[in-house]
Coordinates of C-alpha atoms and ligand atoms in Angstrom, one line a residue:
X30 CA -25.8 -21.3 19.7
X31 CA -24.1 -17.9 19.8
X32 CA -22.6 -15.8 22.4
X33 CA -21.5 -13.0 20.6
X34 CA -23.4 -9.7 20.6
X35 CA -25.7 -9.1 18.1
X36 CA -24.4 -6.3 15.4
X37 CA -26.7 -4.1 13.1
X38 CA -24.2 -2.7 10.6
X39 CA -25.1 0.4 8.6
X40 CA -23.3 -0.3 5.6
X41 CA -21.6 2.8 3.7
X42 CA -21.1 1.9 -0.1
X43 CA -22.5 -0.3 -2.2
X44 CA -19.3 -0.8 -4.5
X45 CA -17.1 -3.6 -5.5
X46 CA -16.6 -4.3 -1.9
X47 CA -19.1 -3.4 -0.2
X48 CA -22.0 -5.5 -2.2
X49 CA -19.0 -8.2 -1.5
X50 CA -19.5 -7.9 2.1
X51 CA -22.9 -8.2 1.5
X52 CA -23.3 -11.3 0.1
X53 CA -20.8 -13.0 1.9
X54 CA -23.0 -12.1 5.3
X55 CA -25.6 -13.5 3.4
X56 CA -23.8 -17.0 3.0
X57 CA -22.1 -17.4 5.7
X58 CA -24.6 -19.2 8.6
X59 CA -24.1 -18.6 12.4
X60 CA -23.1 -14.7 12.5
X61 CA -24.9 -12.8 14.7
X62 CA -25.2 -9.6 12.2
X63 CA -27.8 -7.7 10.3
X64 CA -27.0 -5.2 7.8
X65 CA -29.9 -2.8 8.9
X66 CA -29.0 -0.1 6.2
X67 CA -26.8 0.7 3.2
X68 CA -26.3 4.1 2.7
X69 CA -24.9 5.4 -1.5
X70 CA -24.1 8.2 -2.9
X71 CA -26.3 7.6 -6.2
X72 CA -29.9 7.4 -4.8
X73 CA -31.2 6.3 -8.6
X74 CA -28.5 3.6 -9.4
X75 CA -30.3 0.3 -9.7
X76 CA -29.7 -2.3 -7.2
X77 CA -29.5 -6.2 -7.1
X78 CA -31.4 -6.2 -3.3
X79 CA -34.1 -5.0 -1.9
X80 CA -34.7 -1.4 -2.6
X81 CA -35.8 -0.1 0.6
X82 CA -32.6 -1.4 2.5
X83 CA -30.9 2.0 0.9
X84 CA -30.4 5.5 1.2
X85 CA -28.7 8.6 0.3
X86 CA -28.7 9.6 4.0
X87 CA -25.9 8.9 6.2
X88 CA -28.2 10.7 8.9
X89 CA -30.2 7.6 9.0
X90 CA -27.4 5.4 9.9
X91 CA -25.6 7.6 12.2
X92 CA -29.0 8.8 14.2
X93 CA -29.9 5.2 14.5
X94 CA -29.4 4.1 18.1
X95 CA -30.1 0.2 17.1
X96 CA -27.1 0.4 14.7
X97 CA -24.2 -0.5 17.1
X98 CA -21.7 -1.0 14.0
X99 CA -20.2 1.0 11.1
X100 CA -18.9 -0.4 7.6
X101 CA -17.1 2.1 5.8
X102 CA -16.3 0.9 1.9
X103 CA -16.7 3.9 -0.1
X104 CA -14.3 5.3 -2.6
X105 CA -13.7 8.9 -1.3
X106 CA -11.4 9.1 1.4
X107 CA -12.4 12.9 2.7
X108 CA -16.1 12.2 2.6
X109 CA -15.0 8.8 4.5
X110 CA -13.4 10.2 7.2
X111 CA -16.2 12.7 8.1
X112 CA -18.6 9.9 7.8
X113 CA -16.5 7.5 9.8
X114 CA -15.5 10.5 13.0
X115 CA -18.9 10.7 13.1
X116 CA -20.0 7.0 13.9
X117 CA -17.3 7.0 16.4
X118 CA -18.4 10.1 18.5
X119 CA -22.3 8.5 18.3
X120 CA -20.2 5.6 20.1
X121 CA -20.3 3.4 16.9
X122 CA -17.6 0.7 16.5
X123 CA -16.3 1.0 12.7
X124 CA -14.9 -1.1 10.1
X125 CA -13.1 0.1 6.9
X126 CA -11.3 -0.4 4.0
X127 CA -10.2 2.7 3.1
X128 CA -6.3 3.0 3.0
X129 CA -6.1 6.8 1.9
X130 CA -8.3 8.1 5.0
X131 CA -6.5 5.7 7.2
X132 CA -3.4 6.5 6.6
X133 CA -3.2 10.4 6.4
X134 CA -5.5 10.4 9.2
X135 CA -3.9 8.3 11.6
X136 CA -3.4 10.1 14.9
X137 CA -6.7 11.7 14.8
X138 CA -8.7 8.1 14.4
X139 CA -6.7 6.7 17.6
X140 CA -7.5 9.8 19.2
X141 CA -11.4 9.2 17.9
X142 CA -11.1 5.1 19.3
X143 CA -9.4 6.4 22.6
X144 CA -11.9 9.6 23.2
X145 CA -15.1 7.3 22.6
X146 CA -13.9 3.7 23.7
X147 CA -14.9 2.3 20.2
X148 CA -13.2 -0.5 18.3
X149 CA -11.9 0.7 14.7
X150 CA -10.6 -2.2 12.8
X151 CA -9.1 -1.7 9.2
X152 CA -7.5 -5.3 8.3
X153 CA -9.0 -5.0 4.4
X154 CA -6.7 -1.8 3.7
X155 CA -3.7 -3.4 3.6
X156 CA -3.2 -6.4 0.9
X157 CA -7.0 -7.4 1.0
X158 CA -7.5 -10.8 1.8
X159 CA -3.8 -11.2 4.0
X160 CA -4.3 -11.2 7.4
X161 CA -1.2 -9.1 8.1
X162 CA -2.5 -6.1 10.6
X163 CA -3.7 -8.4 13.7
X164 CA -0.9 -11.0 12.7
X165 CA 1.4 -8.1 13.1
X166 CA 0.0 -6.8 16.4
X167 CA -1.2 -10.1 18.2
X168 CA 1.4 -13.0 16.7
X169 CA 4.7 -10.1 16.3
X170 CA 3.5 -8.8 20.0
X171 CA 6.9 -9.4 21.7
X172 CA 8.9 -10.3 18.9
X173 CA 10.6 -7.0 17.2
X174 CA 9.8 -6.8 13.6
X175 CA 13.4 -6.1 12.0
X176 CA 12.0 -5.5 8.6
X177 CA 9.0 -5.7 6.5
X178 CA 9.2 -6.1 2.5
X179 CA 7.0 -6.9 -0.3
X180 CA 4.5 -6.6 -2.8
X181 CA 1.3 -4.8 -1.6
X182 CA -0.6 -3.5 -4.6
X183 CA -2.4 -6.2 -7.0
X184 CA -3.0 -3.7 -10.1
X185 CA 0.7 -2.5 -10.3
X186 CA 1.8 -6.6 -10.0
X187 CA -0.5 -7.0 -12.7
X188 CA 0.5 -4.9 -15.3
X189 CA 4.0 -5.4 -14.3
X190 CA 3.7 -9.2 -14.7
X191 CA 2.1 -8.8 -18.4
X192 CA 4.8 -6.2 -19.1
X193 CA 7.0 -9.0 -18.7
X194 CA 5.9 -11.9 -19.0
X195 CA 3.3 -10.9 -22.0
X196 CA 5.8 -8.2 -23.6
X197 CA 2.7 -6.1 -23.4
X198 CA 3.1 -2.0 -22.9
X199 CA 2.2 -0.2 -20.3
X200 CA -0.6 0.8 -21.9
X201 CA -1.9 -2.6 -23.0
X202 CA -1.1 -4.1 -19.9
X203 CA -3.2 -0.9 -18.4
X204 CA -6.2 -1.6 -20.3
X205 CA -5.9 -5.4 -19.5
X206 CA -6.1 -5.0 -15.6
X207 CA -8.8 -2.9 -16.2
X208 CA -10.6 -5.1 -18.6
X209 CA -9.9 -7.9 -15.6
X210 CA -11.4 -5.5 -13.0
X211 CA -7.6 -5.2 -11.1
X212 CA -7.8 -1.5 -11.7
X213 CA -9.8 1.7 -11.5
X214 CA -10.9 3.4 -14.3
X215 CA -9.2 6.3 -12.7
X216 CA -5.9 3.9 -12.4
X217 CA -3.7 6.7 -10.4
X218 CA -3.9 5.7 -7.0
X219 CA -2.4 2.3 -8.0
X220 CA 0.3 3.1 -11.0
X221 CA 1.3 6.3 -9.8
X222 CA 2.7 4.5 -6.0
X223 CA 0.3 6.5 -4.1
X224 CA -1.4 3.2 -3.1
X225 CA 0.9 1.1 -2.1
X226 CA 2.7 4.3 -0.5
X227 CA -0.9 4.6 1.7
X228 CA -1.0 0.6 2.7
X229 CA 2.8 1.1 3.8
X230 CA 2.0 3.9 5.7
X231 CA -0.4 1.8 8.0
X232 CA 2.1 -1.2 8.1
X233 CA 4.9 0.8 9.3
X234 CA 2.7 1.6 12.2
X235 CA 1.5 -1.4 13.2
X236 CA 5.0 -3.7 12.4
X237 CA 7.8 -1.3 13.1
X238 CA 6.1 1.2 15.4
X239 CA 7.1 4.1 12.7
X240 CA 4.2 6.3 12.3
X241 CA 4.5 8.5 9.0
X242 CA 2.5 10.5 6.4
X243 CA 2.3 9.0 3.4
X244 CA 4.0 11.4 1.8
X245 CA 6.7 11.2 4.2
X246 CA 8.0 8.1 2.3
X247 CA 10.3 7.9 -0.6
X248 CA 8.1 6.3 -3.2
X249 CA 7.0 6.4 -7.2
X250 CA 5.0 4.2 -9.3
X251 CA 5.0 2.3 -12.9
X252 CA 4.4 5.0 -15.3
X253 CA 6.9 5.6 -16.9
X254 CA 8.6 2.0 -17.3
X255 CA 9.8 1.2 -21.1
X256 CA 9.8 -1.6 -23.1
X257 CA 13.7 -0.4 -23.0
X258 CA 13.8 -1.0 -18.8
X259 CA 11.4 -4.2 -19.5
X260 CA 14.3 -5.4 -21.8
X261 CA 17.0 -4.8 -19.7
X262 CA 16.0 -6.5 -16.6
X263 CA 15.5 -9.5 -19.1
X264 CA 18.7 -9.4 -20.0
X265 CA 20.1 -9.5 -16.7
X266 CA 17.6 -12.7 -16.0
X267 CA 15.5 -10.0 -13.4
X268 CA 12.0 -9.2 -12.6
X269 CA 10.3 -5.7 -12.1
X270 CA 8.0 -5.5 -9.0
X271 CA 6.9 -2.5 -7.2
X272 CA 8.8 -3.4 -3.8
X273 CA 7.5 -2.0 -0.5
X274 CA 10.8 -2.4 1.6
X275 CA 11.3 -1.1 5.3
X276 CA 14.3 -2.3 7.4
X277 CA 14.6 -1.0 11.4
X278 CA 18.0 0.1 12.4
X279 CA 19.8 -0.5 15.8
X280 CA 19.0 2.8 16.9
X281 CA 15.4 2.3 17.1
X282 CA 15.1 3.9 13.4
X283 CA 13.5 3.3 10.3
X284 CA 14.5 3.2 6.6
X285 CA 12.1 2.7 3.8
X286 CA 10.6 3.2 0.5
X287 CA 8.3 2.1 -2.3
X288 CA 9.5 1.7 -5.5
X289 CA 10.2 -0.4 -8.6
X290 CA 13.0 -3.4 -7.8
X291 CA 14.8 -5.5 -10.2
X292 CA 14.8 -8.4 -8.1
X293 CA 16.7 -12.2 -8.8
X294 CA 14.9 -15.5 -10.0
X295 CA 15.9 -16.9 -6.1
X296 CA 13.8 -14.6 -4.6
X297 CA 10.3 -15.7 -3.5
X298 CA 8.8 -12.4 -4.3
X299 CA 9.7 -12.7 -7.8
X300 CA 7.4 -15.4 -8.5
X301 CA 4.3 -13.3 -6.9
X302 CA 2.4 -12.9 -9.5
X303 CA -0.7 -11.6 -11.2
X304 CA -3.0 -9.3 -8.7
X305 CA -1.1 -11.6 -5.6
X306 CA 0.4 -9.5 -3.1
X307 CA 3.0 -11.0 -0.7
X308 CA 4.7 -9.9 2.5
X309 CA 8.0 -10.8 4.1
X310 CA 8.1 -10.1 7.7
X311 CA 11.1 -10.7 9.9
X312 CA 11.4 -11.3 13.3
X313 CA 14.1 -10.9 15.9
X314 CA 13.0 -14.3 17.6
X315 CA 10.5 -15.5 14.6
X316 CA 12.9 -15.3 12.0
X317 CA 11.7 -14.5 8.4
X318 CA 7.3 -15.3 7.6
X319 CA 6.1 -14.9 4.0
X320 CA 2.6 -13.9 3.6
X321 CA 0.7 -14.3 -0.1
X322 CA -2.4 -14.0 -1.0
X323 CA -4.8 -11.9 -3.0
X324 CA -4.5 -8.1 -2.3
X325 CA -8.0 -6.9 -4.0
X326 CA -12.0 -8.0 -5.3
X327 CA -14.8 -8.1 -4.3
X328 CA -14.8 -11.5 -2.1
X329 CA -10.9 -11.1 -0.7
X330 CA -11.7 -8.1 0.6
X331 CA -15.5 -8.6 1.9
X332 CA -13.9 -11.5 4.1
X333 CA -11.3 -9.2 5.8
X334 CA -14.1 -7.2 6.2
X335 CA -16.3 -9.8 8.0
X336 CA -13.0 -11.0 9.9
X337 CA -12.9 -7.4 11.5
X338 CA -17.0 -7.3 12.3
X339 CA -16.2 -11.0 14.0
X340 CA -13.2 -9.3 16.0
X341 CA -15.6 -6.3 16.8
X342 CA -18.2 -9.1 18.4
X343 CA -15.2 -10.0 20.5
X344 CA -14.8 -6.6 21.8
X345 CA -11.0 -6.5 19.8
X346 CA -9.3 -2.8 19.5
X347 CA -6.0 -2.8 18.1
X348 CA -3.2 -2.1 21.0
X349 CA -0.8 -0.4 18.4
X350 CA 1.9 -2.0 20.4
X351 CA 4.9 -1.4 18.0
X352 CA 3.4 2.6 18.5
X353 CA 3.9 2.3 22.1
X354 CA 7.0 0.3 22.8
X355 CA 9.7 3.2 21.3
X356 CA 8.5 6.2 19.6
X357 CA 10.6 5.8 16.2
X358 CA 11.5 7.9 13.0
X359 CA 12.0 7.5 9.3
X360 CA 15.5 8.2 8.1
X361 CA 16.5 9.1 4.7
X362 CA 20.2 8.7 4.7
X363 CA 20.5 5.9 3.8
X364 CA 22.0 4.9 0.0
X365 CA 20.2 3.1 -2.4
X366 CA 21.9 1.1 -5.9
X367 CA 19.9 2.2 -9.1
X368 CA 19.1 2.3 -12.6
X369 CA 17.6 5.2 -13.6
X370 CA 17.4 5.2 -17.8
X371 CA 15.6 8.0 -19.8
X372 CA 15.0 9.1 -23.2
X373 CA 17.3 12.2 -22.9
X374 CA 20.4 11.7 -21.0
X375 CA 20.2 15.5 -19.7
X376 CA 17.2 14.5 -17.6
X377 CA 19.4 12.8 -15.5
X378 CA 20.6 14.6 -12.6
X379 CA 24.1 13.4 -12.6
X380 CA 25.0 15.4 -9.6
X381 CA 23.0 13.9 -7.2
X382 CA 24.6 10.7 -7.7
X383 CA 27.0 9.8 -4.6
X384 CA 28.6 7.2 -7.1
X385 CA 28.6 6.0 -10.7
X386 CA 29.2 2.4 -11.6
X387 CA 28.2 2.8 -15.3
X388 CA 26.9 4.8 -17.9
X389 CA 25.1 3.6 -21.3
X390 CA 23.7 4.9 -24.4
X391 CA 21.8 2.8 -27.4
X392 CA 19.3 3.4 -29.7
X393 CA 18.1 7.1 -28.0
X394 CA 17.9 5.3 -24.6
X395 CA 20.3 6.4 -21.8
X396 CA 21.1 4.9 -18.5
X397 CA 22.7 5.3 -15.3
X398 CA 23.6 2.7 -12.6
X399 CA 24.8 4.2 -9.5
X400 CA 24.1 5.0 -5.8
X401 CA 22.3 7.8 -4.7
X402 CA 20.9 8.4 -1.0
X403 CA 17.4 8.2 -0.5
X404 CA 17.0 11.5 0.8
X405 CA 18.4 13.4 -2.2
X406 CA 15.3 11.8 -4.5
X407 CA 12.8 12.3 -1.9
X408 CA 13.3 16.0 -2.3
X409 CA 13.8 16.0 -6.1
X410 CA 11.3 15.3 -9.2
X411 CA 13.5 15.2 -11.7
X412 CA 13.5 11.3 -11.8
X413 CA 9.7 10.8 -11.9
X414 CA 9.1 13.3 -14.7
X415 CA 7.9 11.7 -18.2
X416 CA 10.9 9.5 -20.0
X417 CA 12.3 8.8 -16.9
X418 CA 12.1 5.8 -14.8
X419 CA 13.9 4.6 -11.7
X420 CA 14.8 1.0 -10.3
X421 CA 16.6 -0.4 -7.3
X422 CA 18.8 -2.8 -8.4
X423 CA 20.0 -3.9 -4.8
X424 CA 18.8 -3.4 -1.7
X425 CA 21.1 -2.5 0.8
X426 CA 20.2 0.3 3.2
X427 CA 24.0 0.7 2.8
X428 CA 25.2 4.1 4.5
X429 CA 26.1 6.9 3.1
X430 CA 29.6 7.3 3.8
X431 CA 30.8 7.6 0.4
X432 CA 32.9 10.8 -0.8
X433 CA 30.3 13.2 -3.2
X434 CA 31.1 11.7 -7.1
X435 CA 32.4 15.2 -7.8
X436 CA 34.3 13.5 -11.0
X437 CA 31.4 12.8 -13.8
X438 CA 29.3 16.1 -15.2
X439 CA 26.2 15.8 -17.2
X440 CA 28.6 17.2 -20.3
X441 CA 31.5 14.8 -19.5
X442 CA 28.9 12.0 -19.4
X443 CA 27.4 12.7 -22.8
X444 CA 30.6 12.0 -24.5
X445 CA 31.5 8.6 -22.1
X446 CA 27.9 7.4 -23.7
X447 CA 28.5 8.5 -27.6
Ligands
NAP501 N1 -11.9 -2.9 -4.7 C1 -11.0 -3.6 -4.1 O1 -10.5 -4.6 -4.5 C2 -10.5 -3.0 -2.7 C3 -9.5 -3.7 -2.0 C4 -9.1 -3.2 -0.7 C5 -9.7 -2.0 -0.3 N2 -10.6 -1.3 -1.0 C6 -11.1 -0.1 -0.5 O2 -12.5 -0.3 -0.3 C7 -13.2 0.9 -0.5 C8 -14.4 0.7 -1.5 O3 -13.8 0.3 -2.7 P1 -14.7 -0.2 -3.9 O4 -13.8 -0.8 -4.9 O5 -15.8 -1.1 -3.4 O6 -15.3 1.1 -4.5 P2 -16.5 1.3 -5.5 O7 -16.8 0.0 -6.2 O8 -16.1 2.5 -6.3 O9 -17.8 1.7 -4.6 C9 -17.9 2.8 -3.9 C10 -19.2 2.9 -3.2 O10 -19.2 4.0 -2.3 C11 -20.4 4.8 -2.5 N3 -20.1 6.2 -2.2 C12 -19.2 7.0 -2.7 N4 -19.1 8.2 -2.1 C13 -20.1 8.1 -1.1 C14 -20.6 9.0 -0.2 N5 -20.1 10.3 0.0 N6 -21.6 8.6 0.7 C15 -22.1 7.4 0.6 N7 -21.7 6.5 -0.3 C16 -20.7 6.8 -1.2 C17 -20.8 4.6 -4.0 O11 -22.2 4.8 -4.1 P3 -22.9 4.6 -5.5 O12 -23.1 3.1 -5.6 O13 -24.2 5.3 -5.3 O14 -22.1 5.2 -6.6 C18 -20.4 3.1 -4.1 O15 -21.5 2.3 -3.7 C19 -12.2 2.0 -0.9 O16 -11.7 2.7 0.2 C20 -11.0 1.1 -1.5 O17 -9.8 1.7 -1.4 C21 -11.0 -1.8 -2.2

């Protein structure tokens, strides 16, 4: 016996995830939902269901009336948003997975939801199968979230975890998530950050009611990390993960970033491992929640997916209560304690450090540890270009009040490290 409306989805892609969704509708008994269409971009591919349930032609989704519900899981985030403003203005309630159109098209989809009174749920873009986005709205409702950190792309933790566990390169360790189907053939959404810097994007929304481009955020990737770096945070009994790390200030704001952490054996997030993604959330009144669980595949995905169509039965629309309680901003002035090492010591912009703890040369490899603000490397490259690679060795959000390290030049520093 079932109360809930009945959905027909048209179902955009036919991909990892989207033939997941599939098949878990398929198995799973009681839901009142038919997949009346799947619309691909490769009419001629061969498919593992019937043939006639596809098309090349979103027209025949979005011009049928019957089709009350949109699943977005294709892999092109421009093409995904036209598709997706579409549904909505037909009145279509949507679900998607798509982290890159969410995120740098935020305001305009809860514009689309509020203009047309549709649901759009998205709880499979960020960390796959961890049910973060509602817990966040619905179970952090009147609790303030004081700061969200953690691990939130599987590929990166991957490689990272082989790189150090595995002594593989990052090349190796490349090739191995994508032998393991934890990357893309076209891995630079993951390695490069911009990923993770999309997923944090949407979770600053929702958990500290900061709304902010993407590329508003202080953030890198894995690329460039050396066996050297890999050696080093052995040494000083450390892990490498690629940290997503946001803290809320008194004053309402907000200071984050996503980048590579040496973090301690004691903390939990060091023993995430593999494709896991983890969160640590804390709450004024909740105190500190850790969420882990598997952050991408097929089936992790597909049931966040189906999790969002059973919410869209219900009639559920995200309130985007953090967005509504105090309108807050990122700030960059904060300072953060690093290790940047490179194969020349002239690529290291010794002036923009505020201070210098220490300086080492061995074997061709150079490193700095030392504090610089956030704000300074969000408006410089020099640290992400190749033979360079950056790490937070504590994290701090310490302010900077410090005097400007005047005291070391590039020249002077070449001789301290012969
Ligand atoms: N894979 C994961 O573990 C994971 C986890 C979380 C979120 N996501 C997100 O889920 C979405 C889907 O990812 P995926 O891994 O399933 O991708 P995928 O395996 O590459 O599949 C993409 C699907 O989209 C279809 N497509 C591409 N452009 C299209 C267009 N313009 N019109 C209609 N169909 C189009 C493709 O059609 P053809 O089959 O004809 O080529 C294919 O069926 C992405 O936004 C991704 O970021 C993925």
């Amino acid at each position: 016996m079932t109360h809930q409306p009945k959905l027909i989805i048209g179902l955009l892609g036919y991909g990892v995830v989207g033939k997941g969704f599939y098949n878990a509708v398929k198995q799973t008994p009681g839901l009142n939902v038919v997949i009346k269409k799947i619309v691909i971009k490769h009419r001629a591919k061969a498919r593992d269901v019937d043939d006639n349930l596809f098309t090349d032609d979103v027209e025949a989704v979005l011009q049928d009336d019957e089709i009350n519900t949109v699943v977005e899981l294709i892999d092109d985030a421009k093409a995904a948003y036209a598709l997706v403003k579409k549904a909505m203005e037909k009145g279509k309630a949507v679900v998607s997975a798509n982290k890159k159109m969410i995120a740098e098209n935020f305001e305009a989809l809860m514009y689309l939801q509020k203009q047309y009174r549709v649901p759009f749920l998205y709880e499979a873009s960020c960390c796959a199968s961890i049910p973060i986005l509602r817990c966040l709205e619905e179970y952090f409702a009147f609790d303030e979230v004081k700061s969200i950190k953690g691990i939130i792309n599987g590929s990166t933790n991957f490689i990272l975890t082989k790189m150090l566990n595995s002594q593989l390169s990052f090349s190796e360790a490349l090739a191995a998530a994508q032998k393991a189907g934890f990357a893309e053939a076209n891995p630079a959404l993951d390695v490069e950050g911009h990923d993770a810097a999309n997923k944090f994007s949407i979770l600053l929304a929702h958990g500290l009611g900061c709304r902010v481009h993407p590329r508003e955020i202080l953030y890198s990737g894995i690329t460039h990390i050396s066996k050297a770096d890999i050696d080093y945070a052995l040494k000083e009994k450390k892990t490498i993960k690629l940290l997503a790390s946001a803290q809320k200030t008194t004053d309402g704001s907000v200071r984050a970033f996503v980048l590579p952490c040496f973090i301690r054996q004691d903390d939990e997030l060091c023993h995430v491992k593999n494709e896991l993604n983890a969160l640590e959330v804390e709450g004024v009144f909740l105190g500190r929640q850790i969420f882990k669980g598997k952050g991408a595949g097929a089936y992790p995905t597909a049931a966040a997916v189906l999790s969002d169509v059973a919410a869209v039965q219900k009639g559920y629309q995200y309130p985007y209560r953090k967005l509504q309680e105090k309108s807050t901003g990122l700030k960059n002035d904060f300072l953060l304690d690093v290790y940047i090492s490179a194969d020349q010591l002239t690529k290291i912009k010794i002036s923009d450090f505020k201070r210098i703890k220490e300086v080492q040369s061995r074997l061709g490899i150079h490193y700095v540890l030392g504090s610089i603000e956030a704000g300074k490397l969000l408006n410089t490259n020099w640290w992400k270009q190749k033979g360079v690679s950056l790490f937070v060795t504590e994290i701090t959000y310490a302010q900077n009040n410090l005097p400007v390290s005047q005291s070391v030049t590039t020249n002077e520093l070449a001789e301290i490290s012969m």
